[in-house]
XYZ file of C-alpha atoms in Angstrom:
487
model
C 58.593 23.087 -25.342
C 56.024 25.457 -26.475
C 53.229 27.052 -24.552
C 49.742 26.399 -25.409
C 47.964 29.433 -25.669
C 44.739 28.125 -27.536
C 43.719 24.401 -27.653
C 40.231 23.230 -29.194
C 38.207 20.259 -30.773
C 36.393 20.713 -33.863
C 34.045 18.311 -36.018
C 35.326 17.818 -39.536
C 32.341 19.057 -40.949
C 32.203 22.552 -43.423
C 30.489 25.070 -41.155
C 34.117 24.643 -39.059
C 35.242 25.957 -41.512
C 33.851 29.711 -41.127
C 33.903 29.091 -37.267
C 37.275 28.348 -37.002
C 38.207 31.614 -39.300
C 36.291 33.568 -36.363
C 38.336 31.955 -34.118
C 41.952 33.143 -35.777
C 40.429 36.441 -36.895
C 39.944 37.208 -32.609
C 42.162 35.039 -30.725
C 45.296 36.044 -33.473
C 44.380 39.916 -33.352
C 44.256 39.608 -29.696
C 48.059 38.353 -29.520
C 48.905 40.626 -31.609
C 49.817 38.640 -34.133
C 51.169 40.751 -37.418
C 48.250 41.931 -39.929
C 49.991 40.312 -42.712
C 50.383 36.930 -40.658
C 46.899 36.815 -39.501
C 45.241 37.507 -43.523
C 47.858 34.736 -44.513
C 46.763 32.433 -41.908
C 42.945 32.638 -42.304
C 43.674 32.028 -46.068
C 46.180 29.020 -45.992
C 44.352 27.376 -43.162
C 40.761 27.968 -45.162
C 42.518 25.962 -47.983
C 44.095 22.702 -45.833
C 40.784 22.225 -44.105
C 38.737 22.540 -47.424
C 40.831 19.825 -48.822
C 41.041 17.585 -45.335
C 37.438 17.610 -46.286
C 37.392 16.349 -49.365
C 39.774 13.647 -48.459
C 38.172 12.767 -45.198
C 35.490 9.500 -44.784
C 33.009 12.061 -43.641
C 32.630 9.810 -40.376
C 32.643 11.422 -37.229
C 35.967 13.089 -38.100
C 37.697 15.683 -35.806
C 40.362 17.939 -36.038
C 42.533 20.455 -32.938
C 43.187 23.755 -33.588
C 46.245 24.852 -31.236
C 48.132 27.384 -31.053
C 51.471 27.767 -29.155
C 54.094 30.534 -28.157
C 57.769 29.590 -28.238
C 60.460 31.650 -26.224
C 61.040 34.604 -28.639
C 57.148 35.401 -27.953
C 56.056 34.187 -31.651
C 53.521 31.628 -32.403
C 52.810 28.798 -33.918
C 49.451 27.811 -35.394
C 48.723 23.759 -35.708
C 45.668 21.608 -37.403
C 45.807 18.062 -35.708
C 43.640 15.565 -37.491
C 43.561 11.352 -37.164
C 42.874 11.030 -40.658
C 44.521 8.902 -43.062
C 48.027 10.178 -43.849
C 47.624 12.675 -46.779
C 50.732 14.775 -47.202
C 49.506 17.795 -48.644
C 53.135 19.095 -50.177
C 53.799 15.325 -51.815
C 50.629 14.455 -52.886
C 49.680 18.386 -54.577
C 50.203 17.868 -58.982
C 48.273 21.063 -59.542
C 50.385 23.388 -61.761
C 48.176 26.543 -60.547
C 50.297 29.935 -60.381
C 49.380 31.764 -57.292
C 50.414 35.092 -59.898
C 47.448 34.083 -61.894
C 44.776 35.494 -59.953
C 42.276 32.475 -60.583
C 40.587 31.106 -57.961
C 40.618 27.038 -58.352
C 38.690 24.921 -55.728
C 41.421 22.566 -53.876
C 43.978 23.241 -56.963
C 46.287 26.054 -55.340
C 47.511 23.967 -52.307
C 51.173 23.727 -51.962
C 51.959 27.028 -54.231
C 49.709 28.872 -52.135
C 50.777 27.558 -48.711
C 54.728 27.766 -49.711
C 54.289 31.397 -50.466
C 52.831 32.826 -47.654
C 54.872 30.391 -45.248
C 57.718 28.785 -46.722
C 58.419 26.873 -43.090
C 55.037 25.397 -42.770
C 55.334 21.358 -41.833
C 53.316 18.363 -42.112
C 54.526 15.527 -40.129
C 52.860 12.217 -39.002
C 53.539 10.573 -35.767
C 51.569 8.698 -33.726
C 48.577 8.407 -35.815
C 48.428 11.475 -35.894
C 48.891 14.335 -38.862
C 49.730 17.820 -38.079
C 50.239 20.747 -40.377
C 51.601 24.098 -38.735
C 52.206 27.169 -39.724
C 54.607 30.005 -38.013
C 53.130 33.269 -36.930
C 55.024 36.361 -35.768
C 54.297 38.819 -33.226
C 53.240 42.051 -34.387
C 55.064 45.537 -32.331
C 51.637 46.777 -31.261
C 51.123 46.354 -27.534
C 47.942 45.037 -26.350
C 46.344 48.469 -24.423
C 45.159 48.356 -20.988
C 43.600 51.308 -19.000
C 44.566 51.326 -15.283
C 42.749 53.406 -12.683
C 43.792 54.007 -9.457
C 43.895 57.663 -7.498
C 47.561 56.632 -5.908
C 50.156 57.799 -7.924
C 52.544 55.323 -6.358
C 50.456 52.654 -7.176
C 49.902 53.716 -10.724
C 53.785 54.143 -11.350
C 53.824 50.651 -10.000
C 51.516 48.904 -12.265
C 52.837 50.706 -15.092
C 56.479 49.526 -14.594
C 55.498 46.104 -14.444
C 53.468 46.264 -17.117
C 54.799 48.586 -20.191
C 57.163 45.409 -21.627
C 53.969 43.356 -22.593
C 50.995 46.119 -22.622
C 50.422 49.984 -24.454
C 49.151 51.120 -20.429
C 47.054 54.112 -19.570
C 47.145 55.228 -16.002
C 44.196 57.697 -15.119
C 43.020 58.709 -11.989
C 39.269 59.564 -12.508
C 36.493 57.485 -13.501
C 35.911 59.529 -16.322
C 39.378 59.548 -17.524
C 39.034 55.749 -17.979
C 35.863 55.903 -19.622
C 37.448 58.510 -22.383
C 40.395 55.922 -22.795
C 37.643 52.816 -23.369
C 35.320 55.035 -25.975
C 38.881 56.308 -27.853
C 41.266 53.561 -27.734
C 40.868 49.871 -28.716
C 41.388 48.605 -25.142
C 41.600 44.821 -24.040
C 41.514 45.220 -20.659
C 40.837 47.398 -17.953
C 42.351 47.004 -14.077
C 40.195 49.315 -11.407
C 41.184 49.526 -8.137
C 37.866 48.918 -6.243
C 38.038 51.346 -3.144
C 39.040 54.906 -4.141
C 39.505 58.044 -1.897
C 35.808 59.401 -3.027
C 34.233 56.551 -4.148
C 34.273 53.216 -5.190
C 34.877 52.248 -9.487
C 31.484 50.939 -9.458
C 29.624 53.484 -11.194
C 32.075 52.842 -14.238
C 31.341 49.083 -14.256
C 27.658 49.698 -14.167
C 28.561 52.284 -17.478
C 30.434 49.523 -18.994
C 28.037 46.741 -18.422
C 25.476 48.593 -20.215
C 27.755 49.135 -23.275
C 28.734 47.574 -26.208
C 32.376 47.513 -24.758
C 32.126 44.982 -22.161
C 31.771 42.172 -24.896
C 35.254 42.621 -25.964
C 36.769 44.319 -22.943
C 38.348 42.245 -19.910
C 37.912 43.322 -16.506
C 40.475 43.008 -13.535
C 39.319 43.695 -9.988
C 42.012 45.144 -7.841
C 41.002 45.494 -3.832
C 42.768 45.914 -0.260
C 40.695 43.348 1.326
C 40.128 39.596 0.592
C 36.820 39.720 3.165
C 33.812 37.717 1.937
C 31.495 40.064 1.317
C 34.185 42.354 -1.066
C 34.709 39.548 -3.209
C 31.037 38.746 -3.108
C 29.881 42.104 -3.691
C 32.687 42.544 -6.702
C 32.050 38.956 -8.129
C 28.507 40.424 -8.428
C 29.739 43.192 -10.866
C 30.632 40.633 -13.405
C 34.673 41.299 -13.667
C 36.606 38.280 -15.266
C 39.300 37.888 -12.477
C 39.971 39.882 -8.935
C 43.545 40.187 -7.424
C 44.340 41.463 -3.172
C 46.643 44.066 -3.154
C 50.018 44.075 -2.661
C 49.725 41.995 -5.936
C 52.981 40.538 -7.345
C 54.020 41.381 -11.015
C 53.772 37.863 -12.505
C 50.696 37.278 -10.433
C 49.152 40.618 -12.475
C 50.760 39.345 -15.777
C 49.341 35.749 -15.642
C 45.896 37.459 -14.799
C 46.140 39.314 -17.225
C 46.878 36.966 -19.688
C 44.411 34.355 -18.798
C 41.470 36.962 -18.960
C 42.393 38.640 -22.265
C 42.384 35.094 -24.122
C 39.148 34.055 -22.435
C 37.691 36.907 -23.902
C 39.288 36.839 -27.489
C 39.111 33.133 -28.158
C 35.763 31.730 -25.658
C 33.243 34.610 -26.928
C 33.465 32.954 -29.856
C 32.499 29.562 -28.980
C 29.234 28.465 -29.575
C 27.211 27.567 -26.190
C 23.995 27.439 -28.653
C 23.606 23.664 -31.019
C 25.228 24.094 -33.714
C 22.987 25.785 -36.736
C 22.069 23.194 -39.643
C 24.264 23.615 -42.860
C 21.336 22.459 -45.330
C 17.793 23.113 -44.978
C 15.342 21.177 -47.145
C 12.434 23.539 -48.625
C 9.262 22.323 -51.006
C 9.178 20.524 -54.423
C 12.756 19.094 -53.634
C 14.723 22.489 -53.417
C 17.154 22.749 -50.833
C 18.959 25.824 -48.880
C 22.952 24.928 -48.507
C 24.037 27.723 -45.528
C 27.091 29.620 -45.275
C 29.130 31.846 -42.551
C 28.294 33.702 -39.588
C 24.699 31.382 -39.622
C 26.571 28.090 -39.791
C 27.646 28.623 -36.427
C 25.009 30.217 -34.939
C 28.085 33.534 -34.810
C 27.114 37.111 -34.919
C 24.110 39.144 -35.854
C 23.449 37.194 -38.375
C 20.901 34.177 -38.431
C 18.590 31.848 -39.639
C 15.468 30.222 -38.288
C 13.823 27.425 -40.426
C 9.745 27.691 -40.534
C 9.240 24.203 -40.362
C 5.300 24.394 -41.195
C 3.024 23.814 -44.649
C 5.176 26.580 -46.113
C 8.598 24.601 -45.160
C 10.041 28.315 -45.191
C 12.837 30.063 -43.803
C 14.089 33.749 -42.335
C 17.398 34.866 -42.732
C 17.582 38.354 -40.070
C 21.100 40.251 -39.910
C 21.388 43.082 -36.778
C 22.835 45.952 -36.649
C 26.810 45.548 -35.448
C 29.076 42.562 -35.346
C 30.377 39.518 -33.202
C 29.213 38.836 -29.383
C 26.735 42.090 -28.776
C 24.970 41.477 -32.372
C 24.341 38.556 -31.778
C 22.712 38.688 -28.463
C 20.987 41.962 -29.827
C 19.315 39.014 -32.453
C 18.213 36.428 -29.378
C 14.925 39.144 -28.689
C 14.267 38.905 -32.583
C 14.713 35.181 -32.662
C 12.125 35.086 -29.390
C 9.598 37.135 -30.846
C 9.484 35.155 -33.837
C 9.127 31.741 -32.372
C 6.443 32.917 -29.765
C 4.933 34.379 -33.326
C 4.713 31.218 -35.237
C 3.878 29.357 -32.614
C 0.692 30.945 -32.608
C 0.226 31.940 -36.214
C 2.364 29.221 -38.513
C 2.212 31.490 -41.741
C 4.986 33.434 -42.112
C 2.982 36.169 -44.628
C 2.035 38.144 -41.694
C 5.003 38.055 -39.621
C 6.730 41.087 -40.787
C 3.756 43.349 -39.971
C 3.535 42.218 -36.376
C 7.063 42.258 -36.156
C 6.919 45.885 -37.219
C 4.814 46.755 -34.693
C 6.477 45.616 -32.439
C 9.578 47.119 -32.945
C 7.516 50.530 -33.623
C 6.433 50.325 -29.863
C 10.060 49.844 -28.799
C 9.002 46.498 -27.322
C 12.594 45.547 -27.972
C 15.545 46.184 -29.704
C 15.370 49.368 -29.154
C 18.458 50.497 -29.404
C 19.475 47.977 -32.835
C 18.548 47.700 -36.338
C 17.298 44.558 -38.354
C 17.324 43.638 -41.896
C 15.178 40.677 -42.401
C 14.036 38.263 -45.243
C 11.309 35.339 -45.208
C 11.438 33.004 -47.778
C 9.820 30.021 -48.921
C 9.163 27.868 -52.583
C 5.317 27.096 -53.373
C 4.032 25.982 -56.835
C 6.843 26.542 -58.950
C 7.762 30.032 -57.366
C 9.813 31.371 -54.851
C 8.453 33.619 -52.344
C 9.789 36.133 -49.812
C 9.279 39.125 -48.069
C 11.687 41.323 -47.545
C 12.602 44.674 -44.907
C 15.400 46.541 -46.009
C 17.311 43.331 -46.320
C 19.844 42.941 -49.827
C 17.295 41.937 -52.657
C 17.767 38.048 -53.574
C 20.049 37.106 -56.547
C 18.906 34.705 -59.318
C 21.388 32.916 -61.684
C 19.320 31.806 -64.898
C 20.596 28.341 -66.781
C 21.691 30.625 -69.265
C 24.471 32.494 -66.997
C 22.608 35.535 -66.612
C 22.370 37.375 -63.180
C 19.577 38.988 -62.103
C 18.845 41.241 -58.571
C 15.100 40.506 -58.021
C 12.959 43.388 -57.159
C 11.018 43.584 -54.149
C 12.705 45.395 -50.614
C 10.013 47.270 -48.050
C 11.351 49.393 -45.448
C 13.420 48.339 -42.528
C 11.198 47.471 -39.456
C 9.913 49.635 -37.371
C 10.160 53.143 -39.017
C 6.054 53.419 -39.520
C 3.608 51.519 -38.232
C 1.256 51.902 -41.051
C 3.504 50.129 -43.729
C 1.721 46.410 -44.645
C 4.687 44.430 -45.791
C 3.992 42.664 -49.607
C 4.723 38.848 -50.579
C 6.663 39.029 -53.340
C 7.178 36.303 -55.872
C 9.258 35.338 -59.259
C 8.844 31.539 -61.152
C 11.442 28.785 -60.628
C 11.502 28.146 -64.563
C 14.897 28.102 -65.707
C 16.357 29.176 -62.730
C 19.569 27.366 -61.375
C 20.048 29.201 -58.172
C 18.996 31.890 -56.002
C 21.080 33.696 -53.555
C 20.362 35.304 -50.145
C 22.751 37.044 -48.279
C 23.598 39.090 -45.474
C 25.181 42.759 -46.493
C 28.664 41.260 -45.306
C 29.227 39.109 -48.147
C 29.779 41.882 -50.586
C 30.580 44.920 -48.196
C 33.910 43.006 -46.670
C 35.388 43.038 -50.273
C 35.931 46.732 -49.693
C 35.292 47.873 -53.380
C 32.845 50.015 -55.005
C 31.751 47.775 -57.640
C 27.955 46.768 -57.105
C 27.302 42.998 -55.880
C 26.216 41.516 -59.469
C 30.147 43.198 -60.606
C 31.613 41.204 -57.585
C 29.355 38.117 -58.316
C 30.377 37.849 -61.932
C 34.469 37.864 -60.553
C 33.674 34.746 -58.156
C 31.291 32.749 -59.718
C 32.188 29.018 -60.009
C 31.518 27.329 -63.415
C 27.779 26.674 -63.623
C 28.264 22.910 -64.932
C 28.890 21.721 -60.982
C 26.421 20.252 -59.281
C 23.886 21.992 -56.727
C 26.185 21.370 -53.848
C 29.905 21.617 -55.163
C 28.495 25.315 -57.045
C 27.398 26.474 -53.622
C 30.719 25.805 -51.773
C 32.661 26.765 -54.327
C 30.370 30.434 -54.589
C 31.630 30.813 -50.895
C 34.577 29.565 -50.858
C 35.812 32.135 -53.575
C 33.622 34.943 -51.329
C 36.226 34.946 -48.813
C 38.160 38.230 -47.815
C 41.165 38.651 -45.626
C 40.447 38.022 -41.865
C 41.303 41.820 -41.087
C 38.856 42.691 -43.760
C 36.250 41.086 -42.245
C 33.935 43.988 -41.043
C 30.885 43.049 -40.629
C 29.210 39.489 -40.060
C 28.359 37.527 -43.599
C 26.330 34.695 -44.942
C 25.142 33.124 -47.735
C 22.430 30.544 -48.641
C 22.153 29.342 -51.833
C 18.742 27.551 -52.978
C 18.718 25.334 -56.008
């Protein structure tokens, strides 16, 4: 039987879409999991759950993503859903070549899935459907930085653990930090009591860094006393072992803590973020990626006042430390509205704020506040990508209007900006990631026109489509990116 490495519940709604892509893109790079595999994966798996979608009752539907490692160390990657039975392979008549390079909403199915994994399954058995796909392991080790100043003990840890990790033994403090800043490392194992000192000074370092988000900590200490454990619980490490420690005891640590970190970073603690936003005179705001599910620098905040507005922000970096980089943003401008519900004047305090060095100080924000009064649509907008408009007619159109990035002078006054609704279709806001992930140098309008969905769907089915056909290969995924789409 196979062992579960990764095991969680999702609602069958489309923001689980992009969360569960940020789930593969971490948890699959973290088991090292081949490149080739992984940008497979997120595609295939991006095209089953868009069509369990549109054949799901929309009901309180749920699906399990799982993922389990056989004996050769591989893995295999599994969508369980209760649905009715709706065998993908049989039930596929589209005659779409995957050599064609058109994009076709829920018409590539079977071709595309049997080409990137000609052994995927879907069986049904117990009420149950589930569609797997196998994943191989990639060569590159995991790395993990030991420090220690006893060379026994070093030559130790490394022989136990050079099968399963890329290990770097150092002796100093500063050695290890070098290795963190220069190497991708998953997890670092300190010995707590050196001959000089203790490694606390490097955990105080790291904990101030952008590299504890993504870097596991293991404890190792001579003494199992209260007040050790208590004092080294206190230093936030994910797991502490007593020396003598036995190898599989280390491995299984190991193990446990790396996975917590790749996969349970990414799970939302927050509600999740609404995927539709209603704004005036019957227009509505259909919400894409990273600020679906609430993932990331990126986000949204509705203005749920006379102006029925809303303010799409996008810090500086990506994943876990972005987005708690964007909770002091997100603070300032509820405490803001609260006391001032007009959203003309938030980008000038806001400024000023950031000006000080109130907060954020050590992060950049884009930021754009929209809203639709009397026929127009307004927003301001601070160094954030200028809004797109699609007319009826097909033409594309960047609108004109981007002030500074906040904080740079505090004698700026950021301008409302407007254009009229007539015979517009949609307008698009983004966040920088939408275009910059498609690693090309053609401007956004060049990469629009490529993806654009035929403009004869309706509000709804145009939207999805748009971002549907914006996705990139997981390992191309740089930077955090979202869309909202108002028509």
């Amino acid at each position: 039987m196979n062992e579960p490495i990764y095991h969680r519940r999702f609602s069958l709604i489309a923001p689980a879409v992009t969360e569960i892509r940020h789930v593969l893109k971490h948890v699959l790079s973290g088991l090292a999991v081949l490149s080739d595999d992984l940008d497979a994966a997120g595609l295939v798996i991006t095209e089953y759950l868009t069509n369990l979608l549109r054949h799901s009752k929309g009901e309180d539907e749920t699906i399990v993503l799982l993922i389990t490692r056989n004996k050769t160390g591989d893995y295999t990657l599994e969508v369980i859903d209760n649905l009715t039975p709706y065998d993908l392979f049989a039930c596929n008549e589209s005659d779409w070549d995957i050599n064609s390079g058109i994009l076709v909403e829920g018409g590539m199915g079977v071709e595309l899935i049997r080409h990137y994994f000609p052994k995927a399954a879907y069986t049904s058995k117990r009420s149950k459907n589930h569609f797997s796909i196998p994943l191989t392991q990639g060569k590159n080790k995991p790395k993990a930085v030991y420090v220690d100043d006893d060379l026994a003990q070093l030559a130790l840890i490394n022989a136990y653990l050079k099968d399963d990790y890329d290990v770097i033994v150092c002796q100093e403090l500063s050695e290890a930090w070098q290795a963190i800043t220069l190497h991708d490392v998953q997890v670092l194992i300190l010995d707590y009591q050196l001959q000089k000192q203790t490694s606390e000074p490097l955990l105080t370092k790291l904990n101030g860094s952008d590299h504890r988000s993504t870097l596991s900590v293991v404890m190792l200490t001579g003494t199992d006393s209260d007040d050790t454990i208590t004092r080294i619980n206190r230093l936030g490490i994910d797991d502490y072992l007593v020396k003598p420690v036995k190898k599989i005891r280390l491995l299984q640590s190991l193990e446990r803590v790396t996975n917590r970190v790749k996969a349970f970073e990414y799970q939302i603690e927050a509600p999740r973020s609404i995927d539709n936003y209603r704004l005036n005179e019957g227009f509505n705001a259909h919400l894409f990626g990273s600020i679906e599910v609430g993932d990331g620098g990126d986000f949204f905040m509705p203005i749920p006042n006379q102006q029925n507005g809303f303010i799409l922000g996008d810090m500086m970096g990506h994943g876990i430390q972005a987005r708690k980089e964007s909770f002091a943003i997100k603070g300032f401008v509820r405490g803001f509205l609260a006391s001032k519900p007009n959203c003309n004047e938030l980008l000038n305090t806001l400024n000023q704020a950031l000006y000080e060095e109130q907060l954020c100080k050590n992060s950049l924000v884009t930021l754009l506040a929209g809203y639709v009064s009397e026929g127009h649509f307004y927003w301001l907008n601070a160094g954030h990508p200028p809004p797109i408009v699609i007319k009826s007619n097909g033409t594309l159109s960047e609108l004109a209007g981007v002030d500074p990035l906040l904080g740079l002078s505090s004698e700026h006054q950021y301008e409302v900006y407007s254009v009229s609704l007539k015979d517009v279709l949609h307008i698009l806001v983004y966040t920088d990631g939408l275009f910059d992930n498609r690693e090309t140098d053609e401007s956004g309008l060049l990469q629009l026109k490529q993806i654009l969905p035929n403009l004869t769907l309706s509000q709804s089915e145009f939207a999805s489509t748009l971002w549907h056909n914006s996705q990139v290969s997981l390992t191309k995924e740089i930077d955090d990116a979202s869309l909202i789409v108002i028509n």
